[in-house]
Tab-separated table of C-alpha atoms in Angstrom:
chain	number	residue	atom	x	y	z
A	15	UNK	CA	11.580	0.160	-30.392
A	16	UNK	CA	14.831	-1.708	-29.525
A	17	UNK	CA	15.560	-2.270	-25.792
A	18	UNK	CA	18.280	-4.272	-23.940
A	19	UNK	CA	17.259	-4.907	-20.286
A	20	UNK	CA	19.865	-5.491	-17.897
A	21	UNK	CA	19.235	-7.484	-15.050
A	22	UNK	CA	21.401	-8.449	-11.930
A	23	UNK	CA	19.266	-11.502	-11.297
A	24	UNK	CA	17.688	-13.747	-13.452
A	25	UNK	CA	13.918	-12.839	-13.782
A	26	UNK	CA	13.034	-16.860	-13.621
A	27	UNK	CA	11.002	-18.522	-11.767
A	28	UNK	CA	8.719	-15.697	-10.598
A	29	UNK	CA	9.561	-16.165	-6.812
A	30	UNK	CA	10.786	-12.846	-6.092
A	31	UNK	CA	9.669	-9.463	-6.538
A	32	UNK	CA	12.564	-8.189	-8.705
A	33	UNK	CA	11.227	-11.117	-10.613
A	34	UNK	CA	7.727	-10.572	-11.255
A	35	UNK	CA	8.704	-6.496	-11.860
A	36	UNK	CA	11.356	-7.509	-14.140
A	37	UNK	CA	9.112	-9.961	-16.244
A	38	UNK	CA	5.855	-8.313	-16.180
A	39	UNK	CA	7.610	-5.346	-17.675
A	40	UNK	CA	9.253	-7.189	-20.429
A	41	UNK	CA	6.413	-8.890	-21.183
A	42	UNK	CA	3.816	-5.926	-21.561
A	43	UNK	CA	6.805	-3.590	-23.638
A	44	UNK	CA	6.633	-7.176	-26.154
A	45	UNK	CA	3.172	-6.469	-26.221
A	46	UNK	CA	3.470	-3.405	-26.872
A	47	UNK	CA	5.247	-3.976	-29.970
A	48	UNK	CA	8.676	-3.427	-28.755
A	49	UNK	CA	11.560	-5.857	-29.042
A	50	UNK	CA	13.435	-6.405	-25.361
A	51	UNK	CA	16.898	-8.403	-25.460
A	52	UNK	CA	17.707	-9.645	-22.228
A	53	UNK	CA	21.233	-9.772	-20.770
A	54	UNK	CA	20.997	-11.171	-16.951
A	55	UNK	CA	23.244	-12.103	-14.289
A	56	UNK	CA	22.866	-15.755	-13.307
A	57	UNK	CA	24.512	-15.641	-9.575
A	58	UNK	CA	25.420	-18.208	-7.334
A	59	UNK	CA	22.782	-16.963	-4.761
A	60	UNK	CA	20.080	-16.834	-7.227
A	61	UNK	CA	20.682	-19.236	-9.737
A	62	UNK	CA	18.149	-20.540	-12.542
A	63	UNK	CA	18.371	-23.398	-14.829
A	64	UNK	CA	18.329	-21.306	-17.984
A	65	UNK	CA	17.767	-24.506	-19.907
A	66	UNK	CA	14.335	-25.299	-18.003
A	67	UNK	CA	12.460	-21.962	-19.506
A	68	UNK	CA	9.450	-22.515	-19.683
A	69	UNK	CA	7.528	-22.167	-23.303
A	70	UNK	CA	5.543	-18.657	-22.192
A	71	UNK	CA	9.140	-17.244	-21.384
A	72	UNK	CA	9.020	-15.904	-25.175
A	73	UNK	CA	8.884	-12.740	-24.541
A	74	UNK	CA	12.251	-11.423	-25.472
A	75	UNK	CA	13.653	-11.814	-29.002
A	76	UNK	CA	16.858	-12.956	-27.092
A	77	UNK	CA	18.378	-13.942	-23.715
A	78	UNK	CA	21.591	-14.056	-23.025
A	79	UNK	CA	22.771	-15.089	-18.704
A	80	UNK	CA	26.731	-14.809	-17.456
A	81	UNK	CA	27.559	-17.154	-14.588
A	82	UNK	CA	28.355	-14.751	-11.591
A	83	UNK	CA	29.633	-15.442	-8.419
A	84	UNK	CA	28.362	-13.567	-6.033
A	85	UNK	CA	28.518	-15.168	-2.181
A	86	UNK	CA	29.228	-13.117	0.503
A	87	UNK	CA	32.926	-13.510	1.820
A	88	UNK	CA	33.619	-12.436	5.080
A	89	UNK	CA	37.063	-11.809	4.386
A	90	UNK	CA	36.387	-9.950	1.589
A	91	UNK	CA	33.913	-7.398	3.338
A	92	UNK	CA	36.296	-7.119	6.367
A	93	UNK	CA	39.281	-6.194	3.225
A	94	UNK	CA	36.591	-3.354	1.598
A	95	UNK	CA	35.742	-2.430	5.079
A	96	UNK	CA	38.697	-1.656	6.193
A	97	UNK	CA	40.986	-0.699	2.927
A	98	UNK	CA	38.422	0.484	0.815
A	99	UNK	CA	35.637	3.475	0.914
A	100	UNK	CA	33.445	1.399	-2.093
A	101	UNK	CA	30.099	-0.077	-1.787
A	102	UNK	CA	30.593	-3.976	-1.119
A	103	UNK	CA	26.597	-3.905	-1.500
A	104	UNK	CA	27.824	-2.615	-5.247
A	105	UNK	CA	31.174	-4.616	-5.990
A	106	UNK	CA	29.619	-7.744	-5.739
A	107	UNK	CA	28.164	-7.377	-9.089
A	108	UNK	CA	30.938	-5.811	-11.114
A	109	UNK	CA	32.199	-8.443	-13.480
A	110	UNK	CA	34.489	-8.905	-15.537
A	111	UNK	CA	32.461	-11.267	-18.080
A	112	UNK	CA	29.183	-9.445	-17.861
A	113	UNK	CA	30.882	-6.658	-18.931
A	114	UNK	CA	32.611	-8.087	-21.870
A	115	UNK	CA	28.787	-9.975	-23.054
A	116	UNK	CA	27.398	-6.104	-22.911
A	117	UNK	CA	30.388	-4.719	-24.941
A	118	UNK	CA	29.561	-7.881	-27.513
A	119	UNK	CA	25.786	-7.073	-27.596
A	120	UNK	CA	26.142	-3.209	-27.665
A	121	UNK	CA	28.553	-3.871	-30.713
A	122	UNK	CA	26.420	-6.229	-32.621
A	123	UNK	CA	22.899	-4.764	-32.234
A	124	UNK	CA	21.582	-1.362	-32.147
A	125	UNK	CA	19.530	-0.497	-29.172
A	126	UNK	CA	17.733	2.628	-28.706
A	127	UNK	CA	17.251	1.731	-24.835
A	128	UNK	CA	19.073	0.474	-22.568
A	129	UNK	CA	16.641	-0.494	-19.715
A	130	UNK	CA	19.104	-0.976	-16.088
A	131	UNK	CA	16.725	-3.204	-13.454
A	132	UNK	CA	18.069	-1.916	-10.562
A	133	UNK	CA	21.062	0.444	-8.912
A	134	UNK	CA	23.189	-2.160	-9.019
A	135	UNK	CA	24.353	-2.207	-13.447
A	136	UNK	CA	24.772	1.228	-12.755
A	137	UNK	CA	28.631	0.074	-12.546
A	138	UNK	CA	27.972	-0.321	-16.492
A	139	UNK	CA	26.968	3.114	-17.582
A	140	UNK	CA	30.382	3.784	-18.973
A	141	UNK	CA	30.367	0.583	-20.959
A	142	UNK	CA	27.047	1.721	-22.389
A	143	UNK	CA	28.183	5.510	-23.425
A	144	UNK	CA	31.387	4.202	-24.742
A	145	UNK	CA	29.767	1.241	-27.251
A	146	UNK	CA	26.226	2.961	-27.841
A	147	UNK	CA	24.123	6.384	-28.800
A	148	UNK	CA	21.419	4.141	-26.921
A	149	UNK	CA	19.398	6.296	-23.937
A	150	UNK	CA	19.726	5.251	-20.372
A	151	UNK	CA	16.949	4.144	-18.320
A	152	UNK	CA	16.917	3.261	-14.864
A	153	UNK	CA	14.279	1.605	-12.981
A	154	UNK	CA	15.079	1.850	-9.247
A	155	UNK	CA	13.163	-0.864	-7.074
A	156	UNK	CA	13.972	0.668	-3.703
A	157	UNK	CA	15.781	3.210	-2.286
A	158	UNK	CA	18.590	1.335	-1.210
A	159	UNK	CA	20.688	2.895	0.943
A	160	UNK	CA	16.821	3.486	3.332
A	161	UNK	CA	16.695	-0.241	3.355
A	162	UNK	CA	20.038	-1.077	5.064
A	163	UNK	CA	19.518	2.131	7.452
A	164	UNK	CA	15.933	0.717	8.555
A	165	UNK	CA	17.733	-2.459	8.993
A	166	UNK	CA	20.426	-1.633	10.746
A	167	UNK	CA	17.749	0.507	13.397
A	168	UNK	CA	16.510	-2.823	14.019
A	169	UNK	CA	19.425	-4.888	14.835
A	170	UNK	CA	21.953	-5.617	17.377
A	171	UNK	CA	24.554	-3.370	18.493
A	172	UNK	CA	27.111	-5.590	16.506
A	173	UNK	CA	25.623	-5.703	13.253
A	174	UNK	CA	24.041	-2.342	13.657
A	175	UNK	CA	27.728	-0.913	13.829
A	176	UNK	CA	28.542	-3.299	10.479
A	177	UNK	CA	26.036	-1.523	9.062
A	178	UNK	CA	26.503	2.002	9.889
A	179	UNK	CA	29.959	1.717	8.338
A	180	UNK	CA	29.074	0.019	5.084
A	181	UNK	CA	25.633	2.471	4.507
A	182	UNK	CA	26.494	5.534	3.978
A	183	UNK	CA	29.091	4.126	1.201
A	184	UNK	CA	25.445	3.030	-0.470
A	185	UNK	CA	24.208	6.041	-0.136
A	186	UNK	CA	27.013	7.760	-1.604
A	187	UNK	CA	27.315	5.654	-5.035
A	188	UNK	CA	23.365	5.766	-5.022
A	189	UNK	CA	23.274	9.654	-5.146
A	190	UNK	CA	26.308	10.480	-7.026
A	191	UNK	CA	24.299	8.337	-9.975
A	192	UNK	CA	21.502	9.998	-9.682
A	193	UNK	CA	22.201	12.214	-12.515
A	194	UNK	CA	23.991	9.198	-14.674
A	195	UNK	CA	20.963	7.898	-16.563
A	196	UNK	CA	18.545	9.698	-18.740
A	197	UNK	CA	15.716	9.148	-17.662
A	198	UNK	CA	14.868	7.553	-13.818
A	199	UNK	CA	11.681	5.668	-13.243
A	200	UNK	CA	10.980	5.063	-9.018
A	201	UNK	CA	9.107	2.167	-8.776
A	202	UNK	CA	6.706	4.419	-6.311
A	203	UNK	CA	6.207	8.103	-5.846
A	204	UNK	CA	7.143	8.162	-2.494
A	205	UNK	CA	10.692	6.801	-3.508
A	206	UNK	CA	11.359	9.133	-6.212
A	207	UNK	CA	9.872	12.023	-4.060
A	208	UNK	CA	12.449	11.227	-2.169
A	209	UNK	CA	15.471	10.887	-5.027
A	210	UNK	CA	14.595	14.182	-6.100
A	211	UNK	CA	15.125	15.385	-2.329
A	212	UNK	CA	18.608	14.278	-2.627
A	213	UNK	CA	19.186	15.946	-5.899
A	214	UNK	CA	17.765	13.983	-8.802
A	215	UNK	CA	17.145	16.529	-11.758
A	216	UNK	CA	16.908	14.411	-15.113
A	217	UNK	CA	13.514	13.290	-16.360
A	218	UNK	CA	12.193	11.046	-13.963
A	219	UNK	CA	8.725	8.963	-13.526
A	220	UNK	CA	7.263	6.349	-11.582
A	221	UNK	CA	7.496	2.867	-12.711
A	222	UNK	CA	5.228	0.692	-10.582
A	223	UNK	CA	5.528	-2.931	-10.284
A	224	UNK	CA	2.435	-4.304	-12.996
A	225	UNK	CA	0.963	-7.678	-13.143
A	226	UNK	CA	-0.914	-9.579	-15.655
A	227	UNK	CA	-4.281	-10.384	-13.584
A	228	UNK	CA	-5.247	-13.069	-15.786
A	229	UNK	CA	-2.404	-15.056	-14.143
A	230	UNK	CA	-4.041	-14.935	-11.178
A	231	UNK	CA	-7.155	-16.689	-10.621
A	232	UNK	CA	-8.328	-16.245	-7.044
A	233	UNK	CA	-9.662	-19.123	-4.929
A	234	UNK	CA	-12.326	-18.169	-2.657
A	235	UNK	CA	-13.311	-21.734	-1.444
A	236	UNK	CA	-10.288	-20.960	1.459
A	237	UNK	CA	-12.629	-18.837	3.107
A	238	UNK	CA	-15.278	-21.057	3.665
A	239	UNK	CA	-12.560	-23.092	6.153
A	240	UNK	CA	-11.482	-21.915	10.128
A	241	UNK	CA	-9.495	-18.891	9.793
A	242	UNK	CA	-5.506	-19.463	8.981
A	243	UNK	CA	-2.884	-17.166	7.905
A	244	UNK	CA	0.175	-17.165	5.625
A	245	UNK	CA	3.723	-15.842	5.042
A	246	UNK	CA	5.131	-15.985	1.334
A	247	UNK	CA	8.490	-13.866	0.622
A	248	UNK	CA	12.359	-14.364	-0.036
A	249	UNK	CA	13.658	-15.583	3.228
A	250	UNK	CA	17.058	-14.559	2.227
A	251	UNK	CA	16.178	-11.121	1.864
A	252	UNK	CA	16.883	-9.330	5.486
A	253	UNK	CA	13.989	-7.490	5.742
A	254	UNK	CA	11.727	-10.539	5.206
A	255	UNK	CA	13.557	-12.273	8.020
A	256	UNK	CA	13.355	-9.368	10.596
A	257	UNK	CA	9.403	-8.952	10.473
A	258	UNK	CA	8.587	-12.485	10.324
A	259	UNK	CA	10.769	-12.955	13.246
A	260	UNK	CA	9.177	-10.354	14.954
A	261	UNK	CA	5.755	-11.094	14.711
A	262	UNK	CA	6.633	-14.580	15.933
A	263	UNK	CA	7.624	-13.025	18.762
A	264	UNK	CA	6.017	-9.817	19.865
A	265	UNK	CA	2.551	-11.140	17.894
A	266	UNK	CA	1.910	-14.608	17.580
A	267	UNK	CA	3.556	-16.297	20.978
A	268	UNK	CA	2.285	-13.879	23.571
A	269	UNK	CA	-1.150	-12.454	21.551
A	270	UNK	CA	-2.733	-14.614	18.833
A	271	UNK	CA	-2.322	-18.185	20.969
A	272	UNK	CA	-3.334	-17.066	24.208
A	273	UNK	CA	-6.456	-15.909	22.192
A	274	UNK	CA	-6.794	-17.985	19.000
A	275	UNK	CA	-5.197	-21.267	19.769
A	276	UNK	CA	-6.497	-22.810	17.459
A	277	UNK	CA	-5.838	-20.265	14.461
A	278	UNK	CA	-2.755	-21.753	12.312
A	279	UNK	CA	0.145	-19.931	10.555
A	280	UNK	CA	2.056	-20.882	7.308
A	281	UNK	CA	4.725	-19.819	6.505
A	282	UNK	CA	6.639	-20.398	3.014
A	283	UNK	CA	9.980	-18.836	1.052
A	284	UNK	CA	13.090	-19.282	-1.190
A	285	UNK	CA	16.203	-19.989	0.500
A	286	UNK	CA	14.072	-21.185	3.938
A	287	UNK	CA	17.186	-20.532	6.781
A	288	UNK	CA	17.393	-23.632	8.983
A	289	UNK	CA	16.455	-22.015	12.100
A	290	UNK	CA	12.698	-21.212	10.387
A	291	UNK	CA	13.241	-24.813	9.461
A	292	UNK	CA	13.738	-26.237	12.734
A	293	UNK	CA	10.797	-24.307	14.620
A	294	UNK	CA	8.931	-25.559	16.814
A	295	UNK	CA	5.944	-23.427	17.776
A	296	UNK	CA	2.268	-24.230	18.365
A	297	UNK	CA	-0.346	-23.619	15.470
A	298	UNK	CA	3.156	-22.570	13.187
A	299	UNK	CA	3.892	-25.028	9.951
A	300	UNK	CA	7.080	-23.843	7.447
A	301	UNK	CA	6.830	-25.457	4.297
A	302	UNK	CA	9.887	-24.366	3.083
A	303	UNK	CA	9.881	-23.604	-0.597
A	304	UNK	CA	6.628	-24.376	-2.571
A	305	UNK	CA	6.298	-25.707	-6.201
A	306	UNK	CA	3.425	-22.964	-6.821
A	307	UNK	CA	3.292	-19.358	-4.814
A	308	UNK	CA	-0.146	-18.739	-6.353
A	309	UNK	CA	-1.079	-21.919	-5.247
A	310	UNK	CA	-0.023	-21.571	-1.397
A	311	UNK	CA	-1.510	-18.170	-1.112
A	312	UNK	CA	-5.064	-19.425	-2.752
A	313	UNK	CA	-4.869	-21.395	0.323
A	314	UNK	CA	-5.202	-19.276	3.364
A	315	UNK	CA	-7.521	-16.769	3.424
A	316	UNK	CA	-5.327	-14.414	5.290
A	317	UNK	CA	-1.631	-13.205	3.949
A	318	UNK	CA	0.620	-11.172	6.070
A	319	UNK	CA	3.605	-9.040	5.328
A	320	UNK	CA	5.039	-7.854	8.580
A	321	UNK	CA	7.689	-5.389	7.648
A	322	UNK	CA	9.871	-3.447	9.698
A	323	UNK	CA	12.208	-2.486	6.613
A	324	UNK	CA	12.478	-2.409	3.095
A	325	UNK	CA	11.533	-0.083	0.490
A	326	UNK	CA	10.039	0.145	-2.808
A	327	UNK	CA	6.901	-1.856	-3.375
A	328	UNK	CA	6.187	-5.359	-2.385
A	329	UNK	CA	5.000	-7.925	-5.228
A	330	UNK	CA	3.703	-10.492	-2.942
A	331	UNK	CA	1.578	-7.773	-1.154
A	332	UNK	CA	-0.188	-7.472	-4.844
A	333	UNK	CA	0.322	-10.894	-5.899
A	334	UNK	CA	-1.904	-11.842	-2.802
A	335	UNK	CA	-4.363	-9.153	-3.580
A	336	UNK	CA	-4.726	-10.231	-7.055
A	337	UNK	CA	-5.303	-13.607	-5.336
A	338	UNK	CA	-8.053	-11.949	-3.669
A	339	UNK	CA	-6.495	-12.568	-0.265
A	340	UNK	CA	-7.102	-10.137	2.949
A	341	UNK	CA	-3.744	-9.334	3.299
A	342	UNK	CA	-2.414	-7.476	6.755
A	343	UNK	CA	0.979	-5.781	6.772
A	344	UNK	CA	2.808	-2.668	8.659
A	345	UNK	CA	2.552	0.801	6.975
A	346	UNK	CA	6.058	0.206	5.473
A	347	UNK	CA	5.229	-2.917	4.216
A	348	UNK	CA	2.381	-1.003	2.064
A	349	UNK	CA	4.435	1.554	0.949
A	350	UNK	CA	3.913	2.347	-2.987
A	351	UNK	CA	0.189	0.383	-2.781
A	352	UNK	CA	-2.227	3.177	-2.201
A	353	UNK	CA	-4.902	1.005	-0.322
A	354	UNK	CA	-7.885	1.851	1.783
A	355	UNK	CA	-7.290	0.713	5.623
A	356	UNK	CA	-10.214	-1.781	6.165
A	357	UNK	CA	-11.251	-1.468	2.337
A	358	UNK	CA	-8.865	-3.351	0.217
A	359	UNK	CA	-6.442	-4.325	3.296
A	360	UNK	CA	-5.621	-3.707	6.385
A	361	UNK	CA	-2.674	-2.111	7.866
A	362	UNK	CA	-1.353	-2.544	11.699
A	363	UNK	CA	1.638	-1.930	13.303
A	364	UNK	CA	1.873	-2.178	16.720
A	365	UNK	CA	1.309	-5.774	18.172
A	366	UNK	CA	-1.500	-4.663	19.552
A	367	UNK	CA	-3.332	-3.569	16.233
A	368	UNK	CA	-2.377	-6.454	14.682
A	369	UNK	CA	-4.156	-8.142	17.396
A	370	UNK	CA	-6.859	-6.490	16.464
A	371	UNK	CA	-6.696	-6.733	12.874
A	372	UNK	CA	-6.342	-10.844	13.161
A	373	UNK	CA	-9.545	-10.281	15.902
A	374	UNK	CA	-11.156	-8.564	12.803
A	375	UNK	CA	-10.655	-11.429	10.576
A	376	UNK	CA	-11.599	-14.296	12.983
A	377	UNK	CA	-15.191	-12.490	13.158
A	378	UNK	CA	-16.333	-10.835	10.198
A	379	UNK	CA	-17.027	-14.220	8.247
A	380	UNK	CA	-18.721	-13.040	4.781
A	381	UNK	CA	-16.897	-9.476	5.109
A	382	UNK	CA	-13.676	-11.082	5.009
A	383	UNK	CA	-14.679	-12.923	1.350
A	384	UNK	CA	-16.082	-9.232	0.100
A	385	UNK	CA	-12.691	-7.662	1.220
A	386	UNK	CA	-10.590	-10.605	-1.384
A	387	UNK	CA	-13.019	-9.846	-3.721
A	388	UNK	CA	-12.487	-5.361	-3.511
A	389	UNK	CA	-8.056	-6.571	-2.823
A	390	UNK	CA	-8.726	-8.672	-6.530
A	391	UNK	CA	-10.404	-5.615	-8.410
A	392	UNK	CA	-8.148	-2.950	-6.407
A	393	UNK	CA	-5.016	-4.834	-8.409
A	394	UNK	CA	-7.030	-5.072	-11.697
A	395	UNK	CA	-7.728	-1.300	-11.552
A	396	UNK	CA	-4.219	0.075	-10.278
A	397	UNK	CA	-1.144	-2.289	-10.945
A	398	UNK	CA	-2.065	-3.626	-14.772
A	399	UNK	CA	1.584	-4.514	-16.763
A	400	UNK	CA	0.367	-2.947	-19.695
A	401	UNK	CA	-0.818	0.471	-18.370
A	402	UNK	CA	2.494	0.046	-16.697
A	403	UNK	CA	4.561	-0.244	-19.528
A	404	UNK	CA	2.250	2.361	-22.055
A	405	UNK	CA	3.300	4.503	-19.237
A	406	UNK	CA	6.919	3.539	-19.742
A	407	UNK	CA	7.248	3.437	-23.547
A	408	UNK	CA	5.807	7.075	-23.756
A	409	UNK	CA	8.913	8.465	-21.892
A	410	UNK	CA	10.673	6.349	-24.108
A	411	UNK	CA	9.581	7.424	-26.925
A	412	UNK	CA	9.958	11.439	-25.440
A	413	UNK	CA	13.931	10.477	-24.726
A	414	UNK	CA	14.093	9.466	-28.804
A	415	UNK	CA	11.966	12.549	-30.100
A	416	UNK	CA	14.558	14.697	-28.661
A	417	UNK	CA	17.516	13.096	-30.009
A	418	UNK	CA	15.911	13.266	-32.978
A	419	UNK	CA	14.808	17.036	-32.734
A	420	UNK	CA	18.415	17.865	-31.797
A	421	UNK	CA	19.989	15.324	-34.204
């Protein structure tokens, strides 16, 4: 089967989730026996050095990357906010040159899918029907429009009122496309539960985020040393920011150093804001970005994900359970991860249950090492790429019987 995956960020170096989804994907439909052109956006706020692959990015028969500039102009969302009823979230990635590399690629190859990594190429579905008989696939990573609205209920009154103006123009473009592609795959059930709640009727599925377990190799030697926890996560992504921020502040400062001051925190991310850089808090160390993610989470027992917002599913979450870390984090943050509270993680909320969570870790010793060990095989089981994408190229393969039937 012939697929072209279109991506809005490059899925290199794994640092991201979009990133690990993206690539694990690819690489288990190449397994599979599929061939998977790539055609990515290279942005300014993401950028990689496409000529640094490295040798196990072989995966796709072909990658092609357009240069986009995509930084956030003030002016420019103050123009759309005020003349314009569009999604800036959207219009930052409608290009001009992407669109003419896809018109290229959809003219000089013959594609039975075309694969769309998130709402955002949904811009391009014209494009696509116009220059190909290829299906339509869509694999949403979040619902977006939930994100900004959970964001915006947890900021201040000014950007809470940005926000309110510039979501429901989100939500509009994300529903009116429901119906655009032809077939949708959620990336959990819960999201595409709740797509089909707002009127999604076309085939659908859910698409999980998979990982290749054999990339991980958990180190368990972390939890023969004093207790410590750690943060790992895109600190450019809004959501990210907001719950580290506030567990510094309604968690750490006034609850885990009164009680555990000798208990350290580590904290480590893309795109580290200068303000994380510049703290100065007891028992708190930010290391900015690391050379090796695996490598900073097989260090610390302990990984935390304290979110307040997002959607979708988070890939560090099961990036530190296939590390066989205990990892904490809210009930959104586990969203799409159907774990066991006090099985294969543990889930708090409140300060005060994540006081008790932390309390839980500092004294259970051996338990905690048994808990890595069920987070490990819990990943194995549930979040394999290839049952992932078997999963996947079935529907496929249902979307190309029909055209066949009816051809």
């Amino acid at each position: 089967m012939r697929i072209l995956q279109l991506c809005k960020k490059f899925p290199w170096p794994l640092k991201d989730g979009e990133s690990i989804a993206t690539t694990y994907l690819a690489k288990a439909l190449n397994e599979l026996g599929c061939t998977v052109t790539l055609l990515s956006m290279n942005t300014s706020k993401h950028r990689a050095d496409i000529s640094a692959l490295p040798t196990d990015f072989n995966h796709y028969t072909a990658v092609h990357a357009v240069e986009v500039d995509n930084h956030l102009r003030p002016m420019e969302a103050l123009n759309n906010l005020l003349f314009s009823d569009e999604s800036y979230h959207v219009n930052r990635f409608i290009n001009e040159d992407f669109r003419r590399k896809l018109i290229e690629l959809l003219q000089n190859g013959r594609y039975d899918i075309v694969h769309l990594e998130t709402l955002f190429l949904s811009p391009y579905i014209p494009v696509i029907r116009e220059y190909s008989s290829a299906k339509i696939v869509m694999r949403s990573h979040n619902v977006e429009h939930k994100i900004w609205e959970r964001v915006a209920a947890n900021s201040n009154p000014l950007k809470r009122w940005y926000l309110d103006m510039i979501t429901p123009r989100l939500r509009k473009f994300e529903v009116e496309h429901l119906n655009s592609y032809d077939l949708f795959a959620g990336i959990t059930a819960d999201d595409l539960h709740h797509f089909q709640s707002l009127g999604l009727t076309k085939p659908s599925m859910v698409a999980p985020i998979g990982l290749d377990c054999s990339d991980y190799q958990p180190d368990y030697a972390a939890y023969d040393q004093p207790l410590s926890l750690s943060f790992i996560g895109s600190l450019d992504w809004m959501p990210n920011i907001e719950g580290l921020e506030w567990f510094l502040e309604n968690v750490w400062q006034p609850l885990i150093l009164p009680n555990f001051p000798n208990l350290t925190f580590h904290i480590a991310g893309r795109n580290t804001p200068q303000k994380l850089l510049r703290l100065n808090i007891p028992g708190v160390t930010v290391h900015g970005e690391v050379p090796s993610a695996r490598a900073f989470l097989n260090a610390y027992p302990v990984t935390i994900a304290p979110l307040l917002s997002g959607g979708g599913m988070r890939a560090k979450i099961l990036e530190g359970m296939a590390l066989g870390r205990v990892v904490i984090s809210t009930a959104v943050g586990m969203e799409g991860i159907d774990v066991h509270d006090g099985r294969e993680a543990l889930i708090a909320n409140s300060p005060e249950e994540w006081l008790k969570a932390i309390q839980w870790c500092h004294k259970k010793g051996g338990d905690l090492k048994a808990m890595g060990h069920r987070a490990a095989a819990f990943c194995r089981e549930n979040y394999d790429n290839l049952e992932v994408g078997r999963h996947l190229l079935a529907h496929y393969q249902e979307l190309l019987e029909d055209v066949a039937i009816y051809d």
